[in-house]
Short mmCIF file of C-alpha atoms and ligand atoms in Angstrom, two decimals:
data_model
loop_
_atom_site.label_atom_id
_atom_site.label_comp_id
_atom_site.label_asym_id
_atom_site.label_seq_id
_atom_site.Cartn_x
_atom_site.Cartn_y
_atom_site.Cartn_z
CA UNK A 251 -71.24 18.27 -64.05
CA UNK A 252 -69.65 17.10 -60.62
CA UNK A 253 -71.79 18.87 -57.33
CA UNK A 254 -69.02 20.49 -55.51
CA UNK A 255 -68.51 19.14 -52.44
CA UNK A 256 -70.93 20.21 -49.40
CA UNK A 257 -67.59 19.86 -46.96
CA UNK A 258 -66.92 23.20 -48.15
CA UNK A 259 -69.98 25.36 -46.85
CA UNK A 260 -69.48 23.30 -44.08
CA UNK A 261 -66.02 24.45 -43.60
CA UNK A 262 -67.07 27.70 -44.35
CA UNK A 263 -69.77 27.90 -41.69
CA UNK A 264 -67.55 26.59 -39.17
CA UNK A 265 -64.27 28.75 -39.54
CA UNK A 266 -66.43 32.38 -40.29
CA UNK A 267 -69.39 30.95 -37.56
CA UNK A 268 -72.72 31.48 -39.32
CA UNK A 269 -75.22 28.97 -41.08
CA UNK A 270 -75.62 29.73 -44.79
CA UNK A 271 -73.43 33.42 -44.51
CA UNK A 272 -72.74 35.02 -47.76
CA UNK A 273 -68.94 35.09 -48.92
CA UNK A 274 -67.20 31.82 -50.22
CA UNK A 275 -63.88 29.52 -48.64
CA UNK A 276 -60.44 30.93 -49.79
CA UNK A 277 -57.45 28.85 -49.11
CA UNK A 278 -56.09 31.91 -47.20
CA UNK A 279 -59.46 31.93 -44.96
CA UNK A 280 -58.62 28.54 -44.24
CA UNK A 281 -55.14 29.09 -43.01
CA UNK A 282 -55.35 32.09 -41.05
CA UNK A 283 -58.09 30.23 -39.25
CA UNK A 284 -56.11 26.93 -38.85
CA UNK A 285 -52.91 29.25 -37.14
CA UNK A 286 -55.24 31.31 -35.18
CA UNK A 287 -56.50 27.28 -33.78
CA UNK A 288 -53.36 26.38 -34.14
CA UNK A 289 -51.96 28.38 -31.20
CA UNK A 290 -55.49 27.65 -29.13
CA UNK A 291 -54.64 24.22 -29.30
CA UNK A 292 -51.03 24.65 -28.31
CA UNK A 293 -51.43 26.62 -25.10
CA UNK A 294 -54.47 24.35 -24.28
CA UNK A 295 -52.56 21.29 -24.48
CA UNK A 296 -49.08 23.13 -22.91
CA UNK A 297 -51.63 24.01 -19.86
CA UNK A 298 -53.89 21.41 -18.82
CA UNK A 299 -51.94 18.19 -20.78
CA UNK A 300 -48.96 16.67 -18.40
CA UNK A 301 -47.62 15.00 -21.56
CA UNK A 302 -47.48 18.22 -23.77
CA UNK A 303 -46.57 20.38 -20.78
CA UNK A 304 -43.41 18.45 -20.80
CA UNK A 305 -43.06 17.58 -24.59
CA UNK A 306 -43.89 21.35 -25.53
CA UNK A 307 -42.32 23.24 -22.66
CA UNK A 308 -40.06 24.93 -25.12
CA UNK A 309 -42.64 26.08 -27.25
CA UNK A 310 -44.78 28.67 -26.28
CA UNK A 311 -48.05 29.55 -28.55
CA UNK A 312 -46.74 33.06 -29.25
CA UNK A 313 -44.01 32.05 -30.61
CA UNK A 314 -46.36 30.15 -33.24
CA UNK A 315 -46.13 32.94 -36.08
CA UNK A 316 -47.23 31.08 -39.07
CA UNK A 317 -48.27 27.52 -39.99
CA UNK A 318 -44.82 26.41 -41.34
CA UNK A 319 -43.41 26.93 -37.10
CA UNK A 320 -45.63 23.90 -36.86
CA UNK A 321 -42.95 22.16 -38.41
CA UNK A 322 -40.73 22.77 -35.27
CA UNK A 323 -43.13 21.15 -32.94
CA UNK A 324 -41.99 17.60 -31.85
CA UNK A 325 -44.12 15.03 -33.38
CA UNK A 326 -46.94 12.98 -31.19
CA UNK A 327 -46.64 8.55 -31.60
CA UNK A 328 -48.85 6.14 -30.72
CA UNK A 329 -46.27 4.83 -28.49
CA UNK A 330 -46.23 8.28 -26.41
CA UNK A 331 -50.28 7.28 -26.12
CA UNK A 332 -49.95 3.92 -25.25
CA UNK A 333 -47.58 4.67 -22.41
CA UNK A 334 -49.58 6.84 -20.53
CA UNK A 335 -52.69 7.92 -22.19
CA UNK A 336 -54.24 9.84 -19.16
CA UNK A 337 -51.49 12.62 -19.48
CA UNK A 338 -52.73 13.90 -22.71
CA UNK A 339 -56.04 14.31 -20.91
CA UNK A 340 -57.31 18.42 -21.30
CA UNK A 341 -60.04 17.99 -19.03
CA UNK A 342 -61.20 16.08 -16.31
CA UNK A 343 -61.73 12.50 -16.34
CA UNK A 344 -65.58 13.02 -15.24
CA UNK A 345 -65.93 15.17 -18.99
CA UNK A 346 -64.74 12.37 -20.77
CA UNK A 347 -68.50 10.52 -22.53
CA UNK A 348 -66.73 7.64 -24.83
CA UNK A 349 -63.34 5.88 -24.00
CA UNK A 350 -62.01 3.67 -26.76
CA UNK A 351 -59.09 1.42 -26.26
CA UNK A 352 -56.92 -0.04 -29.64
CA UNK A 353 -55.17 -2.86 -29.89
CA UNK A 354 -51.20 -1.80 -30.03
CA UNK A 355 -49.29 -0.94 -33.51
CA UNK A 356 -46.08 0.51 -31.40
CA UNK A 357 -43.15 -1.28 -29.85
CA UNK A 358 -44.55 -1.44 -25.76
CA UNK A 359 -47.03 -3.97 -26.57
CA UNK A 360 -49.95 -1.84 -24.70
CA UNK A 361 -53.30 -1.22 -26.01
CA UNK A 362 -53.81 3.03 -26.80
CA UNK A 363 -56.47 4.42 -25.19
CA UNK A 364 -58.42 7.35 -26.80
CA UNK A 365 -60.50 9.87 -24.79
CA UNK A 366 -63.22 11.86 -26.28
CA UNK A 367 -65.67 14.62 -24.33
CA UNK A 368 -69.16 15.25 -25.69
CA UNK A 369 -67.87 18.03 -27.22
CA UNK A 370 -65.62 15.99 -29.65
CA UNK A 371 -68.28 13.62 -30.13
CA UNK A 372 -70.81 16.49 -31.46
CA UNK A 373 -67.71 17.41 -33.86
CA UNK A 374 -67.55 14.21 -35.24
CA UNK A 375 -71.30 13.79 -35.47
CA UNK A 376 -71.44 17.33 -37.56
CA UNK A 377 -68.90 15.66 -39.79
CA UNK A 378 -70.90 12.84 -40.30
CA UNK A 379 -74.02 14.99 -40.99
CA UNK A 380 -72.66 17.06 -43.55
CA UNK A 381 -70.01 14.47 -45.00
CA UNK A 382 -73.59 12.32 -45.76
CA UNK A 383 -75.54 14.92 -47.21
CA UNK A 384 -72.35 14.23 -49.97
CA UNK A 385 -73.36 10.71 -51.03
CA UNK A 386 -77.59 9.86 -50.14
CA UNK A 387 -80.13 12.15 -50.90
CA UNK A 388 -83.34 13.00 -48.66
CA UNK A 389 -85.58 9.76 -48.56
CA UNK A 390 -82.60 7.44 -48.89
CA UNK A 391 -81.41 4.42 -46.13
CA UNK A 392 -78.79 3.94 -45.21
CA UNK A 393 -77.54 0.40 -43.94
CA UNK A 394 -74.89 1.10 -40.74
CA UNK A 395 -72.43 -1.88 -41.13
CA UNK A 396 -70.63 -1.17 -37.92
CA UNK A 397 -70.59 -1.49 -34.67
CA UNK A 398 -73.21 0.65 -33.16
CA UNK A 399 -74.34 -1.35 -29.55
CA UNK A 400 -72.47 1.33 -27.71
CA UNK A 401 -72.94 4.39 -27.02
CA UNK A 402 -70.67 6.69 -28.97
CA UNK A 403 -69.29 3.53 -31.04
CA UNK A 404 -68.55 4.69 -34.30
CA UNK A 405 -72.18 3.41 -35.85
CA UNK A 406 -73.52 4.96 -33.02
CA UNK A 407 -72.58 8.09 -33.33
CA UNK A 408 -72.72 8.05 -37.78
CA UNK A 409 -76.69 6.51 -37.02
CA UNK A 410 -77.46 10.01 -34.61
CA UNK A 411 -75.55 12.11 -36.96
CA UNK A 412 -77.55 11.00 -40.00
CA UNK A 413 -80.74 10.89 -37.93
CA UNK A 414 -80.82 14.78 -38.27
CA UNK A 415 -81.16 14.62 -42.14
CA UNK A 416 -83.58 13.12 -44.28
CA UNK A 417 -82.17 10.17 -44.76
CA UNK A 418 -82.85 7.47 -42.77
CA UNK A 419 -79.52 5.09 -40.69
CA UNK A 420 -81.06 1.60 -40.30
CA UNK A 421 -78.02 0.37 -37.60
CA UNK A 422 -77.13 -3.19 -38.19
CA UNK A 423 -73.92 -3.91 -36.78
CA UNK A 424 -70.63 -6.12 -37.96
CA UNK A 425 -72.15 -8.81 -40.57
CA UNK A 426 -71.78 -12.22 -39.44
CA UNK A 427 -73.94 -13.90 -41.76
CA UNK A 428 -74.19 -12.33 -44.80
CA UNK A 429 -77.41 -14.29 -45.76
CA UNK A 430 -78.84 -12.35 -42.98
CA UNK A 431 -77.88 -8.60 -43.84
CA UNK A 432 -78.81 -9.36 -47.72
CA UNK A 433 -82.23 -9.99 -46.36
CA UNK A 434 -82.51 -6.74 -43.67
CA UNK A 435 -80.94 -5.07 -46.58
CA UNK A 436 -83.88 -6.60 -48.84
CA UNK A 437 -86.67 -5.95 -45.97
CA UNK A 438 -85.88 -2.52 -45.16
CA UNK A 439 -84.86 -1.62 -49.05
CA UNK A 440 -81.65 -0.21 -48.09
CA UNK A 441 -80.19 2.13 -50.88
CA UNK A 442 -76.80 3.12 -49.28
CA UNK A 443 -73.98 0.32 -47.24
CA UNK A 444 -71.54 2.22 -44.73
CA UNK A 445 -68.94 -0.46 -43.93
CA UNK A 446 -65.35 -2.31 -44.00
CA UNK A 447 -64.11 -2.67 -47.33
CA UNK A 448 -63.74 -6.91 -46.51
CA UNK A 449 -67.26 -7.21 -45.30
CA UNK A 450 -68.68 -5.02 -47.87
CA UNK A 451 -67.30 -6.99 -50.71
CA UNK A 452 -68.28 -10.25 -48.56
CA UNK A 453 -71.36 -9.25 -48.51
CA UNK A 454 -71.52 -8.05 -52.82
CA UNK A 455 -69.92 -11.34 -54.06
CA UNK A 456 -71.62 -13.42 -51.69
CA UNK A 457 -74.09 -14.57 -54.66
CA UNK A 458 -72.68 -15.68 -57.64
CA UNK A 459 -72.32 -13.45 -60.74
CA UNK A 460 -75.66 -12.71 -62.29
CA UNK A 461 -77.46 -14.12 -59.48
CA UNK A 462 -79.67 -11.31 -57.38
CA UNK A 463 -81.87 -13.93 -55.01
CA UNK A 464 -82.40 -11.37 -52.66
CA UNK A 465 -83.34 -8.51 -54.90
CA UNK A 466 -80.68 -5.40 -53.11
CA UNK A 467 -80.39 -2.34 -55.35
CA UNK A 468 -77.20 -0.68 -54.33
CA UNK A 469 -76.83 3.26 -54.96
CA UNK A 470 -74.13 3.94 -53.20
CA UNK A 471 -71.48 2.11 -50.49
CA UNK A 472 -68.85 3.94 -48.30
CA UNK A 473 -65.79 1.90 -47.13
CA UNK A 474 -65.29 3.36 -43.86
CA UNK A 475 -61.27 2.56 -43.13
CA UNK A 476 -57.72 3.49 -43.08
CA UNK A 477 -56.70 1.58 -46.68
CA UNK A 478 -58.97 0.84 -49.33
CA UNK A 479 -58.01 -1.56 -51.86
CA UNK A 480 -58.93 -0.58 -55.91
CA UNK A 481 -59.39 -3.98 -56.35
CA UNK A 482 -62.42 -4.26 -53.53
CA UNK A 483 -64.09 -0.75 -54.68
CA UNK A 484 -63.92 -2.22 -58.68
CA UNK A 485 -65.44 -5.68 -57.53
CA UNK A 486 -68.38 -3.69 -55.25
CA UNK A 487 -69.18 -1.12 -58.30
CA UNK A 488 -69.23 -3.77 -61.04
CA UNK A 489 -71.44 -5.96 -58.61
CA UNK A 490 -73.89 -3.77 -58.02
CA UNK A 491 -73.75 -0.36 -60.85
CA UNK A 492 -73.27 1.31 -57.76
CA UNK A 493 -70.90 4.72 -56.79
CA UNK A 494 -68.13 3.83 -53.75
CA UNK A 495 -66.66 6.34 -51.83
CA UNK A 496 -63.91 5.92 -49.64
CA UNK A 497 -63.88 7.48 -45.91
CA UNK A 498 -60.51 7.90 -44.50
CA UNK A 499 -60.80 7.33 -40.84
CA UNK A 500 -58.72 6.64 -37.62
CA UNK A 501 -59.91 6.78 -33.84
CA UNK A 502 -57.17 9.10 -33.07
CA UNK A 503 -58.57 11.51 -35.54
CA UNK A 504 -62.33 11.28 -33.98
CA UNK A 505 -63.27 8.50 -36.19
CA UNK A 506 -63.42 10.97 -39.41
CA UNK A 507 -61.18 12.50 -41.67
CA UNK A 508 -62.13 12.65 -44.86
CA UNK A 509 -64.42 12.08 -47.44
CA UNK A 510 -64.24 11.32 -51.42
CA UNK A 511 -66.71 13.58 -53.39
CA UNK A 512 -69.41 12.94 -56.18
CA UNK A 513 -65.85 13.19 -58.49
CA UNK A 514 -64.82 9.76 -56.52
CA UNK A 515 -60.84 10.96 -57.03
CA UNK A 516 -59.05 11.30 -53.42
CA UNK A 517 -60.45 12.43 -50.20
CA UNK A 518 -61.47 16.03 -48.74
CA UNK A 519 -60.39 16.76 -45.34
CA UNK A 520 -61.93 18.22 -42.39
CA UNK A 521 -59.82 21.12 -43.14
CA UNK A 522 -61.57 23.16 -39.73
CA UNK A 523 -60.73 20.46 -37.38
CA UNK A 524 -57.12 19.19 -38.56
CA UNK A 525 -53.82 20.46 -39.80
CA UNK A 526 -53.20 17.49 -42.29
CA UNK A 527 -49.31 17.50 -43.13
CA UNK A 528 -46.85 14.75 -45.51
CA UNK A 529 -43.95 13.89 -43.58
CA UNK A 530 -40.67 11.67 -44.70
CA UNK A 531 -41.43 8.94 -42.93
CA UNK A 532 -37.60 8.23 -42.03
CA UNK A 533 -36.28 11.61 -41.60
CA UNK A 534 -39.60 13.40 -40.40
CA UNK A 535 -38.72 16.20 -42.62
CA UNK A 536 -42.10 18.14 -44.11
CA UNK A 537 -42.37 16.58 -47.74
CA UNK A 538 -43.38 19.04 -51.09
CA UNK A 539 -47.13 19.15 -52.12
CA UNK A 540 -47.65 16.12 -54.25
CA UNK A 541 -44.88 14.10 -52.48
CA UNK A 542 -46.11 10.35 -51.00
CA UNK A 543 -44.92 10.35 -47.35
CA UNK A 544 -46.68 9.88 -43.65
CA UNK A 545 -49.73 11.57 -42.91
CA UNK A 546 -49.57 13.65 -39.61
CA UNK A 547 -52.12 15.54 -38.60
CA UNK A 548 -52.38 18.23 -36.02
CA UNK A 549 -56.31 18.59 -33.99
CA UNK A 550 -57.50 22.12 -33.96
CA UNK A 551 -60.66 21.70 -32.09
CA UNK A 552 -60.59 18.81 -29.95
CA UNK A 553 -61.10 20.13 -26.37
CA UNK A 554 -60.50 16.38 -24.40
CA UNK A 555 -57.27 15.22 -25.78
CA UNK A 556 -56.07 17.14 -28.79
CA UNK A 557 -53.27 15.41 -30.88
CA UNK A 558 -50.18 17.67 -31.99
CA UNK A 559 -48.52 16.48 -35.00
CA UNK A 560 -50.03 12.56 -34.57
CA UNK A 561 -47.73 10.50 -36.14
CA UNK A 562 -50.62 7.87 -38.24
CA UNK A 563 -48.45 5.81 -40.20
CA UNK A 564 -50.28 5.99 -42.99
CA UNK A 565 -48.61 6.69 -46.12
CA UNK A 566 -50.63 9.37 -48.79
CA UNK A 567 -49.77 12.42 -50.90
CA UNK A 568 -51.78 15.61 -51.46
CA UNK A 569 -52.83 15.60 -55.21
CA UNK A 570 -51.95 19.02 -56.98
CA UNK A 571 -54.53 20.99 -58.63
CA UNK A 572 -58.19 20.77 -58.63
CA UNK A 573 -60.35 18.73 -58.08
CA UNK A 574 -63.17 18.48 -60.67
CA UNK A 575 -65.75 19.06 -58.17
CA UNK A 576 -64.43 22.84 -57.73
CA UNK A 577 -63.62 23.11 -53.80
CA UNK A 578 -61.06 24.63 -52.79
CA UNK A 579 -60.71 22.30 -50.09
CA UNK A 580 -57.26 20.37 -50.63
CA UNK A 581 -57.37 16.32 -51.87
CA UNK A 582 -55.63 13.57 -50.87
CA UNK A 583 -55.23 10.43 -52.59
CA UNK A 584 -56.45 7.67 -50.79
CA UNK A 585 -53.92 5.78 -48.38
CA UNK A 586 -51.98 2.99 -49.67
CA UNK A 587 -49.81 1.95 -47.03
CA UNK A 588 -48.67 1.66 -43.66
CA UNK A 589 -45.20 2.88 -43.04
CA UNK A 590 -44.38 -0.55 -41.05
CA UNK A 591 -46.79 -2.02 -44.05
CA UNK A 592 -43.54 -2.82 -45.98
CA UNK A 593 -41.59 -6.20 -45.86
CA UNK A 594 -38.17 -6.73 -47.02
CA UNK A 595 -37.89 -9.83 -48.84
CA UNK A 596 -34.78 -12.49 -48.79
CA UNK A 597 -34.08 -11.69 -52.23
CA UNK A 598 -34.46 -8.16 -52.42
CA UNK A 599 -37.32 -6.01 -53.21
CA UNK A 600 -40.46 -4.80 -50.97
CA UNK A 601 -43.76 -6.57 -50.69
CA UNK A 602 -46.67 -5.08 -49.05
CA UNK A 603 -50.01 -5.78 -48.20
CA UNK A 604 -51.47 -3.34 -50.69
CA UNK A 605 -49.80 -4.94 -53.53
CA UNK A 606 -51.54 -8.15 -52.46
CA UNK A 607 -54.63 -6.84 -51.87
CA UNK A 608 -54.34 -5.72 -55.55
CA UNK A 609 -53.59 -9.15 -56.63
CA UNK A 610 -55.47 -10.93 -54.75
CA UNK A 611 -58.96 -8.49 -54.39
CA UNK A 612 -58.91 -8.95 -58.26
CA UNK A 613 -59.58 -12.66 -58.08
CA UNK A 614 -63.69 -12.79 -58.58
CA UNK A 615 -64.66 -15.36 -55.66
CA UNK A 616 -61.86 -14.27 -52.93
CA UNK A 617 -63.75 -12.55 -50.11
CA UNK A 618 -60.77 -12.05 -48.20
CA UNK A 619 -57.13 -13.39 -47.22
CA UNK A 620 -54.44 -13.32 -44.84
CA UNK A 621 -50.58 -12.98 -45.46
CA UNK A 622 -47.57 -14.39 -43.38
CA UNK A 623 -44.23 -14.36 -43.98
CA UNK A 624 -41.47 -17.18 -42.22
CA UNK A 625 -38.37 -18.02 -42.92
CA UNK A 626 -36.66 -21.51 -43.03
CA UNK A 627 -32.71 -22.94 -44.86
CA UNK A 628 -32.57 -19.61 -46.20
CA UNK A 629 -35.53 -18.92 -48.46
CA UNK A 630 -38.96 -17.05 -47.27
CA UNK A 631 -42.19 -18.65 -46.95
CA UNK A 632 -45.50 -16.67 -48.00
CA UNK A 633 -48.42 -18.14 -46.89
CA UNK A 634 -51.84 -16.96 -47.80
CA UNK A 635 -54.95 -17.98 -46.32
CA UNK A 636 -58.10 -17.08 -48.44
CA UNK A 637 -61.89 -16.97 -47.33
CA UNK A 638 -63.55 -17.56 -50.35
CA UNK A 639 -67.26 -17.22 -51.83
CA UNK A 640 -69.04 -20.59 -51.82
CA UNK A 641 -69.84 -20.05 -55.47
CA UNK A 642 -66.33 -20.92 -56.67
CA UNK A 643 -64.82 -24.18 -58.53
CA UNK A 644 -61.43 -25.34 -57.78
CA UNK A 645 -59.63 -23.33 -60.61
CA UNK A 646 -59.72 -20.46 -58.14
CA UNK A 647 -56.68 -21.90 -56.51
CA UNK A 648 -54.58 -21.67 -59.94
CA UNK A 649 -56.06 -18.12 -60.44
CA UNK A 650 -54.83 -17.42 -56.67
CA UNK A 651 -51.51 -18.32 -57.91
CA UNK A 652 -51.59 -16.37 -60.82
CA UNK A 653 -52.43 -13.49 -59.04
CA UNK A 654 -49.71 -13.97 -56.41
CA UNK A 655 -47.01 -14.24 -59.56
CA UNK A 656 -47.94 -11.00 -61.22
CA UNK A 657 -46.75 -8.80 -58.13
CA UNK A 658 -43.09 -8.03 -60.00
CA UNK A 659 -41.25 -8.70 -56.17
CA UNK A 660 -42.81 -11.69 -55.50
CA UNK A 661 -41.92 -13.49 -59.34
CA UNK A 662 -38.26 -11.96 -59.14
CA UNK A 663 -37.91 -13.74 -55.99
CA UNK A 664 -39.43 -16.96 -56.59
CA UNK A 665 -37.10 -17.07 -59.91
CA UNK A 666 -34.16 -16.49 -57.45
CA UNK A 667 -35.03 -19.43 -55.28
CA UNK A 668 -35.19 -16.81 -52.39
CA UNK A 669 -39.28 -17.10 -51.60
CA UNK A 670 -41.55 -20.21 -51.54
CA UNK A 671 -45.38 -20.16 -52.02
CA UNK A 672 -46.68 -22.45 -49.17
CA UNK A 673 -50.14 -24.42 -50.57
CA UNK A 674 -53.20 -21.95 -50.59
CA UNK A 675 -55.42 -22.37 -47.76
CA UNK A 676 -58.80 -21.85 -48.10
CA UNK A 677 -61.95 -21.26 -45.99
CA UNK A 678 -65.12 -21.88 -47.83
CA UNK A 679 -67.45 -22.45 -44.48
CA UNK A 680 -68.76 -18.58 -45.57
CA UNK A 681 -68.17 -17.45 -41.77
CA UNK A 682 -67.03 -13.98 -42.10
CA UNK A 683 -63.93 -13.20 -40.43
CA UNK A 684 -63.15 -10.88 -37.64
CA UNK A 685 -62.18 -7.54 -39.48
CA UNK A 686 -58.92 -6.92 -38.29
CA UNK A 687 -55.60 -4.47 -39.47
CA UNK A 688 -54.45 -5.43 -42.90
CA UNK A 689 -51.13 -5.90 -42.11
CA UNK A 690 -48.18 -9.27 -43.47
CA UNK A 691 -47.58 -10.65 -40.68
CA UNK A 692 -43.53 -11.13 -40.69
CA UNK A 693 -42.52 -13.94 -38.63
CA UNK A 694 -39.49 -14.25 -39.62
CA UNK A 695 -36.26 -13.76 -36.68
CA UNK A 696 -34.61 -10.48 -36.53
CA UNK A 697 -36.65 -9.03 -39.34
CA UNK A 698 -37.09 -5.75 -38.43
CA UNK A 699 -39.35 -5.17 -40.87
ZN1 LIG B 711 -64.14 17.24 -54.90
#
């Protein structure tokens, strides 16, 4: 028996407005709610935002009769934040507590800035409250794997939220030296990892197989991220016996989104705080339940800068039907790709990173890789640079190659003569690197990839 998902009362409590009320979630409680926040956010934004003034002008709230019209909103890109963030501001610039500024995924080259108020902060920190009441139990710590120094950094805020349980956040920060956190995890007997799927497994496989020097016993680990490859979450559970759970997270959305349940098959979504929605990512059109497409989502309580119809370029699908844990509460499969993620190759075909990080995850002893694509007398180069466990013997490089040859696209074109394998590079100095967007990097001309 699977505990349904606590999300729910959560929900619940939020969109009727009392702690513990009697009555139960209904999909149609949810979307009456979601319209009647729907059209809050819209005249919020058309008022006090000089971006949506101009980008909604021709649609006023009242005209907003039922969630489909939300179709006929214009959509919201990260390249309309990075050119001007300040006009999406809602409020003054003295209300805003936590600025955070990414690096650029659009076409203008300029970082995105993301503004939240204290208000959105406390949302994300009840998110983070309830959403951990669904993995540790009272009594359990909880090892913070992420940046936490500042305040309202994403540790930061998960270490206050889970401060008002009874489980305990011990905040550690990015892992550098994994030696190091294996022995604060040992010290403080930390039950529960929040953290980046790459450090996370860096941290699992860092001993070799069979070896346990440092004594951690592993309950449970969330992957806190945007794309979480299989390959990572079967390496951590067979490492340690332990459950995974992925957390589907993006700045823009308030650093949460949503949360896998004790069934462990596709997120729940903070269904009070967002209007998720599948788009085609090429023609924008709204996609049927169950489809793969773009994830846009739509803020319903975000008071600083709320987001209408934010474009994510992630690429998901709703799964139809229950899910075994008994909520109501929609599921989404866990992101796979990027929309841009894709890269046409010389001979034909599409690789992407996910189908490497499937490959490649799978090797026992790779900790983590990068991926580049050039071009050169009319074939394509793929280069990949591993960081690998200090535990591993030299057959890892053959193994590497192996793995590489089993994506279908990359053997069809290496038959054709169209792609090249460069050497394997490999880092075995067991330096972590920087965690950064899993992304190919295409440098071939004109690509347009
Ligand atoms: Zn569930």
């Amino acid at each position: 028996m699977i505990d349904k998902t606590p999300l729910e009362q959560w929900i619940f409590n939020k969109i009727t407005g009392r702690a513990g009320g009697a009555g139960r979630l209904t999909p149609a409680l949810i979307a009456s709610y979601q319209l009647k926040k729907l059209k809050e956010t819209v005249a919020l934004a058309r008022e006090k935002s000089l971006f949506y003034r101009a980008a909604l002008g021709g649609f006023p709230a009242d005209k907003i009769s039922s969630l489909k019209d939300l179709q006929s909103l214009p959509f919201t890109t990260a390249n309309d934040i990075s050119q001007n963030p300040l006009r999406f501001l809602c409020c003054s610039q003295d209300d805003i507590k936590r600025v955070v500024t990414l690096e650029s995924s659009g076409t203008t080259g300029l970082p995105k800035r993301i503004f939240f108020t204290a208000d959105d902060q406390e949302l994300t920190k009840d998110f983070f409250h309830h959403g951990m009441t669904v993995i540790a139990k009272p009594g359990d710590k909880v090892l913070i794997l992420l940046p936490y120094e500042r305040p309202g950094s994403v540790g930061d805020l998960f270490a206050e939220s889970v401060r008002r349980t009874n489980i305990m956040p011990v905040p550690y920060g990015i892992i550098r030296d994994p030696e190091d956190t294996l022995k604060v995890m040992a010290a403080e007997q930390a039950d529960t990892l929040l953290g980046i799927p790459a450090q996370v497994l860096a941290l699992a496989c860092h001993e070799a197989p069979g070896e346990n020097k440092f004594q951690v016993n592993i309950k449970n680990v969330i992957l806190n991220t945007d794309h979480v490859p299989r390959a990572v979450v079967n390496r951590i559970k067979k490492r340690w016996t332990c459950r995974v759970f992925n957390h589907y997270a993006m700045t823009e959305m308030g650093l949460g989104g949503g949360l896998e349940c004790a069934a462990l098959a596709g997120y729940h979504m903070r269904e009070a705080d967002f209007i998720f929605e599948i788009v085609d990512p090429v023609t924008g059109a709204a996609l049927p339940e169950g489809a793969e497409g773009e994830i846009v989502f739509t803020t319903l309580t975000r008071g600083g800068m709320p987001l209408i119809r934010y474009r994510t370029g992630d690429l998901a699908r709703f799964i139809p039907g229950p899910c075994p844990c008994g909520t109501v509460l929609r599921r989404m499969a866990p992101v796979k790709d990027r929309v841009k993620g894709l890269v046409a190759l010389a001979g034909g075909g599409l690789l992407s990173m996910s189908m490497l990080d499937e490959a490649l995850f799978a090797v026992a002893g790779v900790l983590d890789f990068t991926a580049t694509i050039s071009f050169g007398s009319g074939v394509d180069y793929l280069a990949v640079k591993t960081r690998l466990a200090g535990w591993v013997g030299e057959e890892i490089t053959e193994s590497i190659q192996k793995a590489l040859l089993s994506i279908p696209v990359v053997a069809e074109n290496i038959k054709q003569g169209s792609l090249a394998l460069t050497p394997i590079e490999a880092d075995c100095s067991g330096r972590l690197w920087k965690p950064s967007k899993r992304i190919i990097r295409d440098l071939r001309p004109q690509s347009g990839a």
